[in-house]
CSV table of C-alpha atoms in Angstrom, one decimal:
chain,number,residue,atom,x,y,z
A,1,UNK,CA,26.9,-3.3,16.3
A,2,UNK,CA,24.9,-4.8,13.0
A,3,UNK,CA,21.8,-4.0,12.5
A,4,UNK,CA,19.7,-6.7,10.9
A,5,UNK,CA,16.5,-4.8,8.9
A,6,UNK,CA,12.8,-6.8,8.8
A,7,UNK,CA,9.5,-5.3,7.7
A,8,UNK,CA,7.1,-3.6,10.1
A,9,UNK,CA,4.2,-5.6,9.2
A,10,UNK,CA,0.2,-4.9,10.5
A,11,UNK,CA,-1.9,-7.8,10.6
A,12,UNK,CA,-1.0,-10.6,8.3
A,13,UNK,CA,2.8,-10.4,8.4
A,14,UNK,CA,2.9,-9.4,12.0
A,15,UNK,CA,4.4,-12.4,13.4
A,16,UNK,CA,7.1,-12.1,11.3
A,17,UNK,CA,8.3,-9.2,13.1
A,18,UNK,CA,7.2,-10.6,16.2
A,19,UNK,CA,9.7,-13.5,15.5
A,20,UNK,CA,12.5,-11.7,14.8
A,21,UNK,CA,12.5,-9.0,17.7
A,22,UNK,CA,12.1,-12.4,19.9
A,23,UNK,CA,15.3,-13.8,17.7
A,24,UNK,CA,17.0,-10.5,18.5
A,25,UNK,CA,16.2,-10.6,22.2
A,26,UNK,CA,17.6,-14.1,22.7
A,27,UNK,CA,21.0,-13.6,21.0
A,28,UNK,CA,21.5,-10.4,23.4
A,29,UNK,CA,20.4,-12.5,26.4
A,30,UNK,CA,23.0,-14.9,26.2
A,31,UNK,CA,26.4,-14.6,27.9
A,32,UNK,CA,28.4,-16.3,25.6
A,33,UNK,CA,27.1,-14.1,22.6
A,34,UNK,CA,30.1,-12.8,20.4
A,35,UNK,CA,27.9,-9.5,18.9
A,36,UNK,CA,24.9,-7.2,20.6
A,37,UNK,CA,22.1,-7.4,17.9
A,38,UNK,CA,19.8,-4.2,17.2
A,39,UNK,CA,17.2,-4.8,14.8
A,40,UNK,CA,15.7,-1.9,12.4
A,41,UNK,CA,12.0,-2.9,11.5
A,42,UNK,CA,10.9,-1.1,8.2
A,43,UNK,CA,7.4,-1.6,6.1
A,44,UNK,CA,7.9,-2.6,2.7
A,45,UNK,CA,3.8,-2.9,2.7
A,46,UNK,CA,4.1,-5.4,0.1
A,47,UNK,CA,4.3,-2.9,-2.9
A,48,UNK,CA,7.1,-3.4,-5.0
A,49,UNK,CA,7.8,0.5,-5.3
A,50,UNK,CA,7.7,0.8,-2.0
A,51,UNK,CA,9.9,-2.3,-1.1
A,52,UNK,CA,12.7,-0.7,-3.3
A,53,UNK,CA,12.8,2.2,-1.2
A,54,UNK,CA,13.3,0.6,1.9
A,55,UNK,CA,15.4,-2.1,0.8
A,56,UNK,CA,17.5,0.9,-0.7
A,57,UNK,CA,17.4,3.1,2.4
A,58,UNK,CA,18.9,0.2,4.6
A,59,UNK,CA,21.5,-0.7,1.9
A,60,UNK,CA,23.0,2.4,1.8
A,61,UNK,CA,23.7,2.6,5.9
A,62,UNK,CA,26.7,0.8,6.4
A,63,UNK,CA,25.7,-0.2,9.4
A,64,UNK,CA,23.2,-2.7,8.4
A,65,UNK,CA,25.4,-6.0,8.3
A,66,UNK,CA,22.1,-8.2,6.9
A,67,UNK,CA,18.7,-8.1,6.1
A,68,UNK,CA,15.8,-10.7,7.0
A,69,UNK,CA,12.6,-9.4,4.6
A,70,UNK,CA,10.0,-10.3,2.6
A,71,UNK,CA,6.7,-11.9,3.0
A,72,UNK,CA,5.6,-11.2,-0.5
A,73,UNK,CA,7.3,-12.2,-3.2
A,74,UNK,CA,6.5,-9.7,-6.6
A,75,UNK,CA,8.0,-7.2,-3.9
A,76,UNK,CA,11.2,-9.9,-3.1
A,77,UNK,CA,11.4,-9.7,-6.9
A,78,UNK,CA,11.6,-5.8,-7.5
A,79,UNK,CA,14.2,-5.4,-4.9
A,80,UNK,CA,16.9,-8.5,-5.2
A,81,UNK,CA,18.8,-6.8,-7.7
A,82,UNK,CA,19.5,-3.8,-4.7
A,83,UNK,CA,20.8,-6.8,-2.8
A,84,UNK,CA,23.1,-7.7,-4.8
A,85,UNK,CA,24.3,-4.2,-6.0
A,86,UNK,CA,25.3,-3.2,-2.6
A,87,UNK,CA,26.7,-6.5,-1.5
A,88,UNK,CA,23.9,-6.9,1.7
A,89,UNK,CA,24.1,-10.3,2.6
A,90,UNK,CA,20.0,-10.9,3.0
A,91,UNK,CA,17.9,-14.3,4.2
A,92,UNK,CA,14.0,-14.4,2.9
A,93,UNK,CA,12.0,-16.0,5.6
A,94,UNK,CA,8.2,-16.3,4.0
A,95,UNK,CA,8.6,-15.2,0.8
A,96,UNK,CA,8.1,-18.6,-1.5
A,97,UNK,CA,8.9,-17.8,-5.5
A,98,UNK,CA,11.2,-19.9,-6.5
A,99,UNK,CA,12.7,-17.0,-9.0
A,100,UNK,CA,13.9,-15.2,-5.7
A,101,UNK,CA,16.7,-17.7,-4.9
A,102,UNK,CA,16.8,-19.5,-8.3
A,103,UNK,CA,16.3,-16.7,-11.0
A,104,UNK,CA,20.0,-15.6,-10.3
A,105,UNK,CA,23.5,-16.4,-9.1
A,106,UNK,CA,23.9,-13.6,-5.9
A,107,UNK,CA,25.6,-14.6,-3.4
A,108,UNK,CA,24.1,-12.5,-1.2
A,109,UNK,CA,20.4,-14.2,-1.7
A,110,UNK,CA,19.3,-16.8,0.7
A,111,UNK,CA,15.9,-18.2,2.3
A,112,UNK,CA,15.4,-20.3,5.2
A,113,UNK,CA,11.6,-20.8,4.1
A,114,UNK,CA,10.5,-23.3,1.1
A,115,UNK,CA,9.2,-22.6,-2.7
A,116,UNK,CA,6.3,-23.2,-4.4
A,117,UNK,CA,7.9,-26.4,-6.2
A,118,UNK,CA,7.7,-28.2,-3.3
A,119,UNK,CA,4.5,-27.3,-1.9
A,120,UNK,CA,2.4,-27.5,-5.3
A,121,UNK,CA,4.0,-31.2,-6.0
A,122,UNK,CA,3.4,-32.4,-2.4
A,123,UNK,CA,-0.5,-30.7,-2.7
A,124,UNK,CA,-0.4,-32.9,-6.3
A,125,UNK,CA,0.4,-35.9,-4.8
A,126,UNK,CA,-2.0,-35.3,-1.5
A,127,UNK,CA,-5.0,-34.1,-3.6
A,128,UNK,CA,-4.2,-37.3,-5.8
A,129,UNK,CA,-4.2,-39.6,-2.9
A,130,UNK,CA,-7.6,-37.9,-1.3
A,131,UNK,CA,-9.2,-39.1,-4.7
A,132,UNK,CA,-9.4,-35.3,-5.8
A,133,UNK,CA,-9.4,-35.6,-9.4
A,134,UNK,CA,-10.9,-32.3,-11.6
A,135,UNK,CA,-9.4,-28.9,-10.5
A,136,UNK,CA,-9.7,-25.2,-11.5
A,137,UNK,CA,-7.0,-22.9,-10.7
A,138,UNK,CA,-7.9,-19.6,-9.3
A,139,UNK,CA,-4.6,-16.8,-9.3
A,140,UNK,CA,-3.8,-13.4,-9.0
A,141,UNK,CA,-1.9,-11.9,-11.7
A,142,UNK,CA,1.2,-11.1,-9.5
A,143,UNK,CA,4.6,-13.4,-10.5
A,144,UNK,CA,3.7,-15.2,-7.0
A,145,UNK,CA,0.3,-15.8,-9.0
A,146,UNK,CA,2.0,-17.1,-12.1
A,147,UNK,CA,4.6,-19.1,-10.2
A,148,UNK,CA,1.6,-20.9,-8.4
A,149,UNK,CA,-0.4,-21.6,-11.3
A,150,UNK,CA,2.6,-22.8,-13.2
A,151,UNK,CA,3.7,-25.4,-10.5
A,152,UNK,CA,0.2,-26.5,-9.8
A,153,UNK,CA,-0.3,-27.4,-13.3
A,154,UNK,CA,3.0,-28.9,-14.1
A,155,UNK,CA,2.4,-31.7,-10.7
A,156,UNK,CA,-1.3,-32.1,-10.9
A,157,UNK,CA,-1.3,-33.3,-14.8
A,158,UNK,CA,1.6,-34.9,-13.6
A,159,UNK,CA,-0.5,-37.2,-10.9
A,160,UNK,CA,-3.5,-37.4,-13.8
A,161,UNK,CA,-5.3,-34.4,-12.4
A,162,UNK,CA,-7.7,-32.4,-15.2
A,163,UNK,CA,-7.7,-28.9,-15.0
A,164,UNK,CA,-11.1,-27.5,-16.2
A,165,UNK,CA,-9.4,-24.0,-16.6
A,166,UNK,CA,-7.5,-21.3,-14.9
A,167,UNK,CA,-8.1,-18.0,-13.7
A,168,UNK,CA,-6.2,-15.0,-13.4
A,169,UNK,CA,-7.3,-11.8,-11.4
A,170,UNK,CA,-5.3,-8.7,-10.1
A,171,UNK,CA,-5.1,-9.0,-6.7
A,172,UNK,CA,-7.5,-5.9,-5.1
A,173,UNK,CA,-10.2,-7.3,-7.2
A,174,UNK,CA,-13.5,-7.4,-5.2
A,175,UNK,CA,-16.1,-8.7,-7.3
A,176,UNK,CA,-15.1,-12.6,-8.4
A,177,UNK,CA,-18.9,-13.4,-9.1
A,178,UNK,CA,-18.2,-12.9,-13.3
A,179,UNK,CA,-15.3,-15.8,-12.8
A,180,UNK,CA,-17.2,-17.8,-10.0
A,181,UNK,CA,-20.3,-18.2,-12.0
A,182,UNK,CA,-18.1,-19.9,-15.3
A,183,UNK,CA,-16.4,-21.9,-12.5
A,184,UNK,CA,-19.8,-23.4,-10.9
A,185,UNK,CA,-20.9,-24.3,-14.3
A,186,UNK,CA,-17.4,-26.4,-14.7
A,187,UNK,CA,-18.1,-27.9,-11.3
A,188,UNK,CA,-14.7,-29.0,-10.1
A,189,UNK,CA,-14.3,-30.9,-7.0
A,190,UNK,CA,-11.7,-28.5,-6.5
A,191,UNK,CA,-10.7,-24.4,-6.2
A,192,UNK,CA,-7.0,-24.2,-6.1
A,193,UNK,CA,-6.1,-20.9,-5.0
A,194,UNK,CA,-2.7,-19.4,-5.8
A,195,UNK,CA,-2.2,-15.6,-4.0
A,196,UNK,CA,-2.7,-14.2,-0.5
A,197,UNK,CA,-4.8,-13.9,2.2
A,198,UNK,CA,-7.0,-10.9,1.1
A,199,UNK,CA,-8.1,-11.9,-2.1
A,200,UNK,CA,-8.3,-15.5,-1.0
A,201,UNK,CA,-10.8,-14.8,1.3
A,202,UNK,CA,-13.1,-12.9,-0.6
A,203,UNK,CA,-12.8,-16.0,-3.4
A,204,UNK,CA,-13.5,-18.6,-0.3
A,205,UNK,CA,-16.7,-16.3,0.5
A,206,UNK,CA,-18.3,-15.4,-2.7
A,207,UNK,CA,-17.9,-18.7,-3.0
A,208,UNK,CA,-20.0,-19.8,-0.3
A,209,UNK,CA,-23.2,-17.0,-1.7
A,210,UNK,CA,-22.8,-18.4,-4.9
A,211,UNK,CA,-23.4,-21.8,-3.6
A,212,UNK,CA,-20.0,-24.0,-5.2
A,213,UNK,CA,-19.3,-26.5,-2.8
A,214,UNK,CA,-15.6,-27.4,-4.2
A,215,UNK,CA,-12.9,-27.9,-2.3
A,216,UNK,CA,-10.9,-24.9,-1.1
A,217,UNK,CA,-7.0,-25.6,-1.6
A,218,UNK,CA,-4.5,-23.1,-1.0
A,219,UNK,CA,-0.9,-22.9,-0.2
A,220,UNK,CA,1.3,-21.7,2.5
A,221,UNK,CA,0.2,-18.0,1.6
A,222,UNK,CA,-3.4,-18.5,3.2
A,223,UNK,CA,-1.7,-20.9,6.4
A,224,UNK,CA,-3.0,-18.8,9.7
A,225,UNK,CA,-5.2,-16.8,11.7
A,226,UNK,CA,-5.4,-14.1,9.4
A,227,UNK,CA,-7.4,-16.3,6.8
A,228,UNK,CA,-9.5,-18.0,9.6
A,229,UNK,CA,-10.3,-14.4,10.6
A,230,UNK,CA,-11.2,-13.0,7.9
A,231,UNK,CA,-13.5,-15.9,6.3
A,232,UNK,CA,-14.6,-17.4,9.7
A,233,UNK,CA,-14.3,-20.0,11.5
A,234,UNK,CA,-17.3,-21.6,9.4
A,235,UNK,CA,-16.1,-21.5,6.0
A,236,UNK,CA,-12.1,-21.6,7.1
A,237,UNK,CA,-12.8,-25.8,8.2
A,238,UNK,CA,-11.6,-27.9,5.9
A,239,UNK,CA,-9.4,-25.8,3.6
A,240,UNK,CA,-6.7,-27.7,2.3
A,241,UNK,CA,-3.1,-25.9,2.2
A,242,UNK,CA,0.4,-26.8,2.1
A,243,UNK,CA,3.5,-25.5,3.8
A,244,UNK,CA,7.3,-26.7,3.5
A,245,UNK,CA,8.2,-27.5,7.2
A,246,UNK,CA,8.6,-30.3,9.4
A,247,UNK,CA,6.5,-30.0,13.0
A,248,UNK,CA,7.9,-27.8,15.7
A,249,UNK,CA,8.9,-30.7,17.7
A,250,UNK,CA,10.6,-32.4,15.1
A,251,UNK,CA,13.8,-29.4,14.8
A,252,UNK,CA,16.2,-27.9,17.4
A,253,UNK,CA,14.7,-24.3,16.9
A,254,UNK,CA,11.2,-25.9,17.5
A,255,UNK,CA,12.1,-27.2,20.5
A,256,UNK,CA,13.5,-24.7,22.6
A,257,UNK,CA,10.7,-22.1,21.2
């Protein structure tokens, strides 16, 4: 019996779980079904340190066959090399760094989700077409950060965008006003913001008190009911974000869900 290991999320990565202890419980409900699944759920808590631990603890027990983790990607990053070191075959499903699955040859590193490249130079082209044309970019200082702010510049100068400047905070900063204010006197039409949910909402909200009415973009990192919950309704309409994924309807897996 393999045991395939995810993270034991709370809150904003919940549903990753959710999905595959639903995954697990389909494969052992059908008939025809070569293998019983059992699935270990450990919580990386999207540190790095602590994501090399558990990544480390499940590599070592030899009855772990594969591993389906990571939402966040500077903790994907810490732990790959583990991966590869102990030859567990592994399959990212949110984590979006490109560096993950093309910073190195492993064979044992996969993702079923999409990168940054392709979200930031579909949000380029979108923003572009919207008539968006003057941008600041807003970051935490993660590599998911970096990787954002990199692929956001390199496809919005490409469709003629002007970037008044870019920002870089870590990412339990609470107090954005010192930023905010140098960003309402560049007056973009548009925030992009590169990071997760946490910090994303309190940049979406001190930006409502300090009055900047620019549009909010994001990418898949701020997709969901986590950021609508924590900003509200109110301020969550009309953010702009971008996720890799045809509709549902449109794939097999989509369907039968």
């Amino acid at each position: 019996m393999g045991r395939p290991i995810d993270r034991r999320p709370v809150g904003l990565w919940l549903g990753g779980r959710n999905s595959a202890e639903l995954a697990v419980r389909v494969m052992n409900a059908d008939p025809g079904a070569k293998y019983e699944y059992d699935l270990l759920a450990l919580d990386d808590e999207c540190k790095p340190n602590v994501g090399v631990q558990v990544v480390t603890k499940a590599a070592v027990d030899r009855s772990i066959v594969a591993a389906i983790p990571f939402y966040c990607s500077s903790t994907a990053m810490a732990a790959i090399d583990i991966f590869n070191r102990y030859k567990l075959p592994m399959v990212v499903w949110a984590a979006v760094l490109p560096e993950i699955t093309y910073g190195n040859t492993y064979p044992e590193i996969h993702r079923v989700t999409g990168a940054l490249i392709g979200q930031n130079k579909v949000g380029a082209k979108f923003m572009k077409d919207a008539g968006y044309k003057t941008f600041v970019s807003f970051a935490d200082s993660t590599d998911f950060g970096k990787s954002t702010t990199k692929y956001f510049t390199l496809y919005t100068l490409e469709e003629g965008g002007k970037i008044f400047a870019n920002f870089s905070v870590p990412p339990d900063q609470q107090d954005l006003s010192a930023e905010l204010t140098k960003i309402k006197e560049l007056n973009p039409e548009v925030v992009y913001f590169g990071g997760l949910v946490p910090l994303g909402a309190r940049l979406r909200t001190q930006m409502e008190k300090l009055g900047i009415r620019a549009q909010f973009e994001g990418n898949s990192a701020i997709m969901g009911d986590a950021y609508i919950k924590a900003v509200g309704p109110e301020l969550a309409e009309g953010t702009i974000a971008f996720y890799d994924s045809p509709p549902l309807e449109q794939t097999a897996g989509g369907k039968y869900f």
